[in-house]
PDB file of C-alpha atoms in Angstrom:
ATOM      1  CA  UNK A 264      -4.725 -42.347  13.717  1.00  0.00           C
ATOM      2  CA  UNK A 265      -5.186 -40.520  10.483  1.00  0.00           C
ATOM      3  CA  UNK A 266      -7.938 -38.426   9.644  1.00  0.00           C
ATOM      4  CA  UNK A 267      -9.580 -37.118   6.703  1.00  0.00           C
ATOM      5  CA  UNK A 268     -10.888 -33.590   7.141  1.00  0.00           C
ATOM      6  CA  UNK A 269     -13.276 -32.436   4.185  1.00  0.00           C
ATOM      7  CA  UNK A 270     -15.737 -29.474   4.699  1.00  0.00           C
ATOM      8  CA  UNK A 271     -18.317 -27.568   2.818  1.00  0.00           C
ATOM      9  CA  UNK A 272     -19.086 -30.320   0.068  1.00  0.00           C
ATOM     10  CA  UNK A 273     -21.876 -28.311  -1.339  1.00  0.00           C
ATOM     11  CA  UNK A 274     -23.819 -31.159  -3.749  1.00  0.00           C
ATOM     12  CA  UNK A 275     -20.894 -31.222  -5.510  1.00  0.00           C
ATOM     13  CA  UNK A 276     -20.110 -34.470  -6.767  1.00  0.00           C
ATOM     14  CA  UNK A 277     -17.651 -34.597  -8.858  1.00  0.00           C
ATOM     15  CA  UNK A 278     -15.074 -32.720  -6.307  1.00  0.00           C
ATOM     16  CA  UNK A 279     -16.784 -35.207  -3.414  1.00  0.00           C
ATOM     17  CA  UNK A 280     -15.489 -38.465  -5.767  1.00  0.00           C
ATOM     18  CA  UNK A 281     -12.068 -36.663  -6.744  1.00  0.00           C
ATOM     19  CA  UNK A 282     -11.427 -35.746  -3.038  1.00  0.00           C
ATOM     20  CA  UNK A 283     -12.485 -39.654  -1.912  1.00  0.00           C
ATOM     21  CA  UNK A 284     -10.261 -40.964  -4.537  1.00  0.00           C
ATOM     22  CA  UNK A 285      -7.417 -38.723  -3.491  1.00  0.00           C
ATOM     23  CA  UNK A 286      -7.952 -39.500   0.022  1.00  0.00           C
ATOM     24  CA  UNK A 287      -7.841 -42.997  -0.692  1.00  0.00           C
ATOM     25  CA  UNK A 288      -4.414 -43.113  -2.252  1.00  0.00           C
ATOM     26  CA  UNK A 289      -3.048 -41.680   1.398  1.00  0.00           C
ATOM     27  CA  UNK A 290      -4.444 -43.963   3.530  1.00  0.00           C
ATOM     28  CA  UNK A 291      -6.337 -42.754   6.266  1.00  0.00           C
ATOM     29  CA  UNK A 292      -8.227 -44.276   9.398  1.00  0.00           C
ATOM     30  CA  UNK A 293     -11.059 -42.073   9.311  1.00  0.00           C
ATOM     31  CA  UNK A 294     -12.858 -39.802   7.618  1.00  0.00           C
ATOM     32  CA  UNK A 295     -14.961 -36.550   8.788  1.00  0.00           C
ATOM     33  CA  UNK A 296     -17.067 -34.088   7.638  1.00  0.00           C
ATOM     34  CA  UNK A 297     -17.446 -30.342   8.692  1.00  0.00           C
ATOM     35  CA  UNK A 298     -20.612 -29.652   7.394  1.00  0.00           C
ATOM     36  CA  UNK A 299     -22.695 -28.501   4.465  1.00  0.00           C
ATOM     37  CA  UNK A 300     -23.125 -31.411   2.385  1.00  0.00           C
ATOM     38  CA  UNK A 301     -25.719 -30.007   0.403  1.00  0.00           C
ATOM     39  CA  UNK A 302     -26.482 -26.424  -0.944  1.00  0.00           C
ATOM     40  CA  UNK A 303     -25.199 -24.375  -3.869  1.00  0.00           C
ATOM     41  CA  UNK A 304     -24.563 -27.110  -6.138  1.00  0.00           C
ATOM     42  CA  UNK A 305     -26.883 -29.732  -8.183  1.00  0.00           C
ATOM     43  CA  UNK A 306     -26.934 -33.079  -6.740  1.00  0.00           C
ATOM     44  CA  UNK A 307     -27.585 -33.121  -3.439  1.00  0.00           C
ATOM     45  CA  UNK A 308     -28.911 -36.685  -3.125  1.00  0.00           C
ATOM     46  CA  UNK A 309     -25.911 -38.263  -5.128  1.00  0.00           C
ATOM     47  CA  UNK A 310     -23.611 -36.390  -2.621  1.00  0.00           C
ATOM     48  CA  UNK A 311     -25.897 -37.507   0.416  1.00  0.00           C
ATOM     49  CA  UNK A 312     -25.895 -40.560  -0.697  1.00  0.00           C
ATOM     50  CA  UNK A 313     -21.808 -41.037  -0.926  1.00  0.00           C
ATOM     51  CA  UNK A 314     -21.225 -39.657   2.113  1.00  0.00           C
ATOM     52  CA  UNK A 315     -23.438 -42.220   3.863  1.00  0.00           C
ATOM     53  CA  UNK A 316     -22.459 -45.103   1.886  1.00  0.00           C
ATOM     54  CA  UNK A 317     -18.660 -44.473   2.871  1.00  0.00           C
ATOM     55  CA  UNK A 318     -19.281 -44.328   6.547  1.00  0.00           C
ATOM     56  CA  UNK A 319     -17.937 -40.462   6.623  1.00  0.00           C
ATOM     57  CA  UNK A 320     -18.553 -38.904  10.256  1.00  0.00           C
ATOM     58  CA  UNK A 321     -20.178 -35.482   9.763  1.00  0.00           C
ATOM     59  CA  UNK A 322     -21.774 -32.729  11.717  1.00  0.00           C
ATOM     60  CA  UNK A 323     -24.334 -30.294  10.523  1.00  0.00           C
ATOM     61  CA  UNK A 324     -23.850 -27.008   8.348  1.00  0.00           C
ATOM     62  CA  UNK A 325     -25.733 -24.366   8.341  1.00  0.00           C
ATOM     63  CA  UNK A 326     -27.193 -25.148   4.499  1.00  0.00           C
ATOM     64  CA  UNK A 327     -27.826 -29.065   5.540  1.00  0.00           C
ATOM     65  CA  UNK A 328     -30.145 -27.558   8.543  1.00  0.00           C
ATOM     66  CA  UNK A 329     -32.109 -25.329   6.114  1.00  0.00           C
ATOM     67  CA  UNK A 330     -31.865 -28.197   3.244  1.00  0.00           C
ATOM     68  CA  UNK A 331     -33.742 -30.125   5.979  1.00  0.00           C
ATOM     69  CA  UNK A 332     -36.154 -27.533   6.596  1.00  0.00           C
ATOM     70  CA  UNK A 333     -34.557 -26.675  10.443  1.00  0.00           C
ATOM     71  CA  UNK A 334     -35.756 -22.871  10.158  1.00  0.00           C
ATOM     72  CA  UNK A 335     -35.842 -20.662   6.771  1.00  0.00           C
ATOM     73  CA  UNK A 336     -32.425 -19.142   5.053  1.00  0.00           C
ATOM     74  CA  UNK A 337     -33.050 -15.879   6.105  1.00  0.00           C
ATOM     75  CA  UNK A 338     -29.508 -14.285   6.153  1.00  0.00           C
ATOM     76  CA  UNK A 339     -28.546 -16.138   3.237  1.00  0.00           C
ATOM     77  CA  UNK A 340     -28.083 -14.207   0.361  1.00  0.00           C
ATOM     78  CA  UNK A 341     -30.759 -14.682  -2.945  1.00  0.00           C
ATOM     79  CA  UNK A 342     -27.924 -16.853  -4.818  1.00  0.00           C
ATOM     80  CA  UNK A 343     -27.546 -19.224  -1.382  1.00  0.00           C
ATOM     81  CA  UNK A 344     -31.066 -19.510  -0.593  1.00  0.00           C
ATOM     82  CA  UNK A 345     -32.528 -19.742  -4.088  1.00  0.00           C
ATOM     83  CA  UNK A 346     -30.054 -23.250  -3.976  1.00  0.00           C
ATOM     84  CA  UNK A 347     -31.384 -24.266  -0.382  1.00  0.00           C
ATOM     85  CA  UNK A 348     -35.013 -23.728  -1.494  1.00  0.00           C
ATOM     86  CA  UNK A 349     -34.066 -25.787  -4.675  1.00  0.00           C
ATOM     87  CA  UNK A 350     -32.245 -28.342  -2.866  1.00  0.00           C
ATOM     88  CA  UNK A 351     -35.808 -28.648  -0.456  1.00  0.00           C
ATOM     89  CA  UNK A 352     -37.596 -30.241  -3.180  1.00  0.00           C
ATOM     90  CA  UNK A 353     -34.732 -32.137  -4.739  1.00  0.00           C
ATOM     91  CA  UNK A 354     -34.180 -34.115  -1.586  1.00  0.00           C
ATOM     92  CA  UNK A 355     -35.622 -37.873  -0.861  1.00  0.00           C
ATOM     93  CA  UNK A 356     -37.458 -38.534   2.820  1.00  0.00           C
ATOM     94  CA  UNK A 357     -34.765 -40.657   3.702  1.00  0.00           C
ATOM     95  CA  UNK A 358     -31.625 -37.860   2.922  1.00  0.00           C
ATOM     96  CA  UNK A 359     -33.711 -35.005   4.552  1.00  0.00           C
ATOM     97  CA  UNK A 360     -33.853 -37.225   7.734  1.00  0.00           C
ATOM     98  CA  UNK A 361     -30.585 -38.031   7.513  1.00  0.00           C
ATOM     99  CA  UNK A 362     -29.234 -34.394   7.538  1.00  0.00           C
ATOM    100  CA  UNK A 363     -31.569 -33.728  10.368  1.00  0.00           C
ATOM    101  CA  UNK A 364     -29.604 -36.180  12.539  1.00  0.00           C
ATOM    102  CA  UNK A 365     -26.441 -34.935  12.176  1.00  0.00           C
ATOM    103  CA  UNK A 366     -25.349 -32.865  15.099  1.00  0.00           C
ATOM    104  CA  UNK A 367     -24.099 -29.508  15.783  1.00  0.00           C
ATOM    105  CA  UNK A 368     -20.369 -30.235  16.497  1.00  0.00           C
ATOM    106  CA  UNK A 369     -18.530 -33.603  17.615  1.00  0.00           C
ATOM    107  CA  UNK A 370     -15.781 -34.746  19.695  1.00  0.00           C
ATOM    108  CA  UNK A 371     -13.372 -37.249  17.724  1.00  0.00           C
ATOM    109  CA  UNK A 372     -12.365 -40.167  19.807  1.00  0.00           C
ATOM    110  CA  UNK A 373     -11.193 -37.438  22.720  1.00  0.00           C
ATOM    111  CA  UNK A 374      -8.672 -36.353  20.146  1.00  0.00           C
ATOM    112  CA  UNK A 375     -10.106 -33.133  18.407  1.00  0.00           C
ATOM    113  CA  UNK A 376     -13.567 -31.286  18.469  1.00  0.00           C
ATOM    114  CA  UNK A 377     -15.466 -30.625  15.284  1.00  0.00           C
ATOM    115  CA  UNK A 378     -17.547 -27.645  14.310  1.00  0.00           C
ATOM    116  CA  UNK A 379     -19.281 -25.807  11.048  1.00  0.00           C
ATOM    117  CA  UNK A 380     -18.890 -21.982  11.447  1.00  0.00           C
ATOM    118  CA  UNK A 381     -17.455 -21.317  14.950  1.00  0.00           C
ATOM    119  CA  UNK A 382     -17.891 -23.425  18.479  1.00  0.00           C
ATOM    120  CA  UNK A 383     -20.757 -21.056  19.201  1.00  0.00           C
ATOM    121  CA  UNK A 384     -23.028 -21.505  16.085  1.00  0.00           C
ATOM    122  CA  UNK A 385     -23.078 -22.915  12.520  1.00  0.00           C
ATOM    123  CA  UNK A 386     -23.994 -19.955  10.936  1.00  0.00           C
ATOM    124  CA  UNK A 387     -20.511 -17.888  12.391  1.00  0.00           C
ATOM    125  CA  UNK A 388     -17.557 -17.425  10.827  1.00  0.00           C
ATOM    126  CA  UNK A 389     -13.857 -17.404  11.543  1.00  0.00           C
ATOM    127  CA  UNK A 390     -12.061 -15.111   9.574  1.00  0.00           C
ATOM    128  CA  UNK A 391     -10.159 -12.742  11.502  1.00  0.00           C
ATOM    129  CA  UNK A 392      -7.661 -13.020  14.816  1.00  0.00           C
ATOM    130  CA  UNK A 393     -10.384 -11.226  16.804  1.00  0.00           C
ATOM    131  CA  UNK A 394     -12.771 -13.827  16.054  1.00  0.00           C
ATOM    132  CA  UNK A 395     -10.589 -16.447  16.620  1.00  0.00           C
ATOM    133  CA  UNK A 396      -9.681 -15.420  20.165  1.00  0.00           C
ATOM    134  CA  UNK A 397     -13.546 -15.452  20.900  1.00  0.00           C
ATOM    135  CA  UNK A 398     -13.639 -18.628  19.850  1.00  0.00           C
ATOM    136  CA  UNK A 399      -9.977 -20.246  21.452  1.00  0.00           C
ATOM    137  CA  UNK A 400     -11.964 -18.958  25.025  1.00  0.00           C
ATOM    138  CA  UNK A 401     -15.287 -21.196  24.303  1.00  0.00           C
ATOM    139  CA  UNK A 402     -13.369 -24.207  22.758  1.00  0.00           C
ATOM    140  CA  UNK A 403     -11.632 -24.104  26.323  1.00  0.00           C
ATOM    141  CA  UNK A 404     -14.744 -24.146  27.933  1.00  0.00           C
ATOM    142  CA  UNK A 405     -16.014 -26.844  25.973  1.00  0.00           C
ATOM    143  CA  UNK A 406     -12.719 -29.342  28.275  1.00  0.00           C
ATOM    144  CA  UNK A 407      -9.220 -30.290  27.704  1.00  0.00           C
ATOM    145  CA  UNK A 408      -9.005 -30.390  23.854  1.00  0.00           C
ATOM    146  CA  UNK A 409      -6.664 -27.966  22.121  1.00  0.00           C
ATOM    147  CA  UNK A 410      -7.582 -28.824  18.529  1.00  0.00           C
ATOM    148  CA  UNK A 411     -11.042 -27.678  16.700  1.00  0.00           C
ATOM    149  CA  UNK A 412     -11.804 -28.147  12.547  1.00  0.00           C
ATOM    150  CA  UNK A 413     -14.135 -25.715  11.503  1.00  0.00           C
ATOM    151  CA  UNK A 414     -15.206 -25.117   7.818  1.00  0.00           C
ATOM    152  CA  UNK A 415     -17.895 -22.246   6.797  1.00  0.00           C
ATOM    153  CA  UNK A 416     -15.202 -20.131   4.729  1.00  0.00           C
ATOM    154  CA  UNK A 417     -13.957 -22.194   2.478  1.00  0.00           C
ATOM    155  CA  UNK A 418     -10.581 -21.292   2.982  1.00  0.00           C
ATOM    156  CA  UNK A 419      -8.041 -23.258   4.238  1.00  0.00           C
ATOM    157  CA  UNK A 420      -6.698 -21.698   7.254  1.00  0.00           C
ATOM    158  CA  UNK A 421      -4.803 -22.315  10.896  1.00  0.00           C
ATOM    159  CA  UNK A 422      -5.825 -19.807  13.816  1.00  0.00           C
ATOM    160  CA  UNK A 423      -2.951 -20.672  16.607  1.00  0.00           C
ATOM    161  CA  UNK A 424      -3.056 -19.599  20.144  1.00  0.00           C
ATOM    162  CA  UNK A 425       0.734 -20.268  21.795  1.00  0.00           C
ATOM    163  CA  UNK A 426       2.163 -18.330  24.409  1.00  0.00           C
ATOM    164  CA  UNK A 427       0.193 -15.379  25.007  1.00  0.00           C
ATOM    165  CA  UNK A 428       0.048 -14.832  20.963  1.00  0.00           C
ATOM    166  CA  UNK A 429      -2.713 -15.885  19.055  1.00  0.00           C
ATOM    167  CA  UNK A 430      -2.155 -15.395  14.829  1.00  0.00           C
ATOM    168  CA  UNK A 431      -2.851 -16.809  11.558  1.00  0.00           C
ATOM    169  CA  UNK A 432      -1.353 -18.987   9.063  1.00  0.00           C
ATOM    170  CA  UNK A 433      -2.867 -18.734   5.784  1.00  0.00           C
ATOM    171  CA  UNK A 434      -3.127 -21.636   3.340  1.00  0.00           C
ATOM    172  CA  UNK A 435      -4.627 -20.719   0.523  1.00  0.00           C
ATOM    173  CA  UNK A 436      -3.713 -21.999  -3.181  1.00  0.00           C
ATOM    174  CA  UNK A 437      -1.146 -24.059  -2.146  1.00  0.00           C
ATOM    175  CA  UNK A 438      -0.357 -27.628  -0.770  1.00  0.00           C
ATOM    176  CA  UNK A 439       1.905 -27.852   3.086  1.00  0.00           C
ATOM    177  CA  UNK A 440       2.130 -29.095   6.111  1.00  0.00           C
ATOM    178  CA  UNK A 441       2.099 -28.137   9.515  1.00  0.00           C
ATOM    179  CA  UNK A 442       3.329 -28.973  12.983  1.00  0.00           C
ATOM    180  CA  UNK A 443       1.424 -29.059  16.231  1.00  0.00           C
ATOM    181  CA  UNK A 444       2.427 -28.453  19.717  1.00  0.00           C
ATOM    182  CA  UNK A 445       1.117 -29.536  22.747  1.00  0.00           C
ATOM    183  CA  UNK A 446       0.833 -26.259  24.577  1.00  0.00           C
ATOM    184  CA  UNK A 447      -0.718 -24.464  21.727  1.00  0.00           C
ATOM    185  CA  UNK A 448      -4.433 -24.288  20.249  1.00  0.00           C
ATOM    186  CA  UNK A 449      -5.756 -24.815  17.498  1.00  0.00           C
ATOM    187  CA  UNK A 450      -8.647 -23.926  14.911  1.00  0.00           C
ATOM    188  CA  UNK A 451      -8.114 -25.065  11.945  1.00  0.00           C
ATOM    189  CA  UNK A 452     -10.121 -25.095   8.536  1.00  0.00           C
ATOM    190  CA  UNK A 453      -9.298 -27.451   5.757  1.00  0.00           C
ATOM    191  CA  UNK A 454     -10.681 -25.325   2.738  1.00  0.00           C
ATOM    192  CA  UNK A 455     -13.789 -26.146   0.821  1.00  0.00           C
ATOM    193  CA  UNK A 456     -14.442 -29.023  -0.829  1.00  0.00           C
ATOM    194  CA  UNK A 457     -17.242 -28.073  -3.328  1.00  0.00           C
ATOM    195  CA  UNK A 458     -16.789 -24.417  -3.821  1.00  0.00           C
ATOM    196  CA  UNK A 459     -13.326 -22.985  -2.531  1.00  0.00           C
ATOM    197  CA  UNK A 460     -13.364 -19.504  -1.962  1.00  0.00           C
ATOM    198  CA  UNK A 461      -9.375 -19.007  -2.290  1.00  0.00           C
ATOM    199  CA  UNK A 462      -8.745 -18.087  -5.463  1.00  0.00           C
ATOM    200  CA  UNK A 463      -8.342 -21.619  -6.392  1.00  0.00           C
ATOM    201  CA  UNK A 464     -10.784 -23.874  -8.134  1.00  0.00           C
ATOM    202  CA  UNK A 465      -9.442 -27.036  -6.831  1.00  0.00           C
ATOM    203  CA  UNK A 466     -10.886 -28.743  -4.162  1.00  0.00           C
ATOM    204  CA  UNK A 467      -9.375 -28.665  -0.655  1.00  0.00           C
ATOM    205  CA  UNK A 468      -9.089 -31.054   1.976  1.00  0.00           C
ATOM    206  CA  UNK A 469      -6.611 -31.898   4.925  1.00  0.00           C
ATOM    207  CA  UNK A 470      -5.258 -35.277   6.803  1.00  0.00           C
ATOM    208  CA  UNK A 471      -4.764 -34.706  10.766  1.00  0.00           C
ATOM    209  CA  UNK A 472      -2.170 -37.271  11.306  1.00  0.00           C
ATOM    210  CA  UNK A 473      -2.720 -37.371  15.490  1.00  0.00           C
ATOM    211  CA  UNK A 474       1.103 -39.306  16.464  1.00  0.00           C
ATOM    212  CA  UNK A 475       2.812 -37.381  14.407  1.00  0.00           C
ATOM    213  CA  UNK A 476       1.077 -34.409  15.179  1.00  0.00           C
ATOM    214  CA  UNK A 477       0.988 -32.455  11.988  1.00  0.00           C
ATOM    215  CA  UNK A 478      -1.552 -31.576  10.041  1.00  0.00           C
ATOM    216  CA  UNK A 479      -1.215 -31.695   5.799  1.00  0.00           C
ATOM    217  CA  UNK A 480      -3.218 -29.648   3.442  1.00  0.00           C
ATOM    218  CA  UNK A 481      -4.383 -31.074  -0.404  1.00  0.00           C
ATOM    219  CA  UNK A 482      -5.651 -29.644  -3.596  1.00  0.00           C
ATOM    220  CA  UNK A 483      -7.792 -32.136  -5.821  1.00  0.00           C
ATOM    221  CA  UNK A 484      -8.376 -31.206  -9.381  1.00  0.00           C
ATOM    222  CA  UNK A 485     -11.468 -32.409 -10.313  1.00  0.00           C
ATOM    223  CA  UNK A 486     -13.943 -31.340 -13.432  1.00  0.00           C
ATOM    224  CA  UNK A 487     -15.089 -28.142 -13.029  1.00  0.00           C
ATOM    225  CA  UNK A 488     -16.994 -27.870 -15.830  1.00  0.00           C
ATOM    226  CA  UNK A 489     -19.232 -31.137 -15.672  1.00  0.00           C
ATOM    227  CA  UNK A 490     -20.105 -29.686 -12.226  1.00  0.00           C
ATOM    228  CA  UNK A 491     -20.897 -25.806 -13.471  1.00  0.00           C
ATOM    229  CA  UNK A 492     -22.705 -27.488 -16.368  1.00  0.00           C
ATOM    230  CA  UNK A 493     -25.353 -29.397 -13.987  1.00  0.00           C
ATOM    231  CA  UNK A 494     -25.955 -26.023 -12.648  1.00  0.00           C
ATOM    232  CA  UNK A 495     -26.985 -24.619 -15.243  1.00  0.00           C
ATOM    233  CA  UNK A 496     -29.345 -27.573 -16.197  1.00  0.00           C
ATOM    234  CA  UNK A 497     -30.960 -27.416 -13.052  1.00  0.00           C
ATOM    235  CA  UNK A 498     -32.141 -23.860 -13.160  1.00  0.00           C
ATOM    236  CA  UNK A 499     -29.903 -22.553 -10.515  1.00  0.00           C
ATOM    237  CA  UNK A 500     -28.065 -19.084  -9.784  1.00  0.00           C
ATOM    238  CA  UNK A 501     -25.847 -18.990 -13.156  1.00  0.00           C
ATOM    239  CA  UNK A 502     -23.241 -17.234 -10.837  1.00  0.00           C
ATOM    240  CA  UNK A 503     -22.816 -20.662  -9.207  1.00  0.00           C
ATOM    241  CA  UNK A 504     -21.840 -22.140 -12.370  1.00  0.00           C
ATOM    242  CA  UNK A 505     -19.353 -19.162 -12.495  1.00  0.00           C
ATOM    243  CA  UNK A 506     -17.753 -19.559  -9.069  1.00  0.00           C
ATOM    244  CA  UNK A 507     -16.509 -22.860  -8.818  1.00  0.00           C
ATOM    245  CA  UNK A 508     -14.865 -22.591 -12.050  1.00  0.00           C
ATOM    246  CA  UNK A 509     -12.747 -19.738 -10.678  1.00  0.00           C
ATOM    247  CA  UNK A 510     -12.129 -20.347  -7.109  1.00  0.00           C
ATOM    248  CA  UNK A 511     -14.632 -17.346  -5.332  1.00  0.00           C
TER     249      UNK A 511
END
């Protein structure tokens, strides 16, 4: 099996189309979704909509819980929850339902387990080795899988445990791939697809190819400035506009 592994769309449609069109030339079983469909960007519903329309497997983010109106964005900061509060009356009955379903994390066909920010809660984040090793003890708890995708940071990224050692591979700006092994673990982030954080203003995505064992990162130009120009159109943070024109 092949898998798609796309994260952190943030209403960001353009990237969202780019990344489905790239994905489509590679030829993949499945498709999944980390979380955070909605937030930051300006059209939530279009993005909502093409993610249920092509069958894509997601969990909830931390924004699509607070998009949903599942507790207030306290924590977020103004830029963030100015979007979410935005996004709140932008979104139909039907899409606001629809994020409320999704669920916290997933097991994939007994494969790989799925999460948003870390196993423990949608609103963590995985950014250092000592965080990582927190989070390599509870995905063992969780049973016998050795693989997690987590998103959150927006920055592609492979945590491995192997031997005793547990370190970091970093991804960032740049297209690769990477072999498994059975004996190690795994968390693993695919980058953002909406509004990398990198350095890099092309969107990011990754294919888990499960019998060959080897996960491959992607970079997706897509237009940047059709997206920062909605932005501004709909009233939001002009620093949004900014960001995803320059990769931060």
């Amino acid at each position: 099996m092949r898998y798609a592994i796309i994260s952190d769309i943030h209403a960001n449609l353009e990237a969202l189309e780019a990344i489905l069109e790239d994905i489509d030339r590679r030829r993949v079983d499945k498709i999944v979704s980390l979380g955070d469909i909605v937030g930051y960007n300006a059209s939530p519903n279009e993005t909502v909509n093409l993610v249920r329309e092509k069958g894509i497997l997601s969990i909830s983010g931390n924004h699509d819980m607070r998009a949903a109106d599942v507790g207030e964005p306290f924590g977020f900061n103004p830029q963030a929850r100015s979007a979410i509060l935005w996004t709140r009356d932008q979104l139909t009955p039907e899409n606001k339902d629809y994020l409320d379903s999704l669920p916290p994390t997933l097991e994939v066909d007994d494969i790989f387990f799925m999460v948003h920010g870390s196993v423990n809660s949608a609103d963590d984040y995985i950014l250092s080795t000592s965080e990582a090793i927190m989070n390599f003890e509870l995905l063992k708890k969780e049973g016998n899988l050795h693989i997690c995708f987590f998103g959150q940071t927006h920055r592609p990224a492979i945590f491995v445990e192997d031997e005793g050692r547990v370190f970091l591979v970093r991804g960032e700006g740049k297209e690769y791939d990477f072999m498994l092994r059975d004996s190690a673990y795994y968390l693993i982030n695919p980058g953002g697809v909406g509004q990398p954080r990198d350095q890099d203003e092309r969107a990011a995505y990754a294919i888990y190819d499960a019998r060959r064992s080897r996960v491959s990162f992607y970079r997706v130009v897509y237009d940047t400035a059709a997206a920062s120009r909605k932005i501004v159109a709909a009233g939001l943070p002009f620093t949004l506009a900014v960001r995803i024109k320059q990769g931060w």
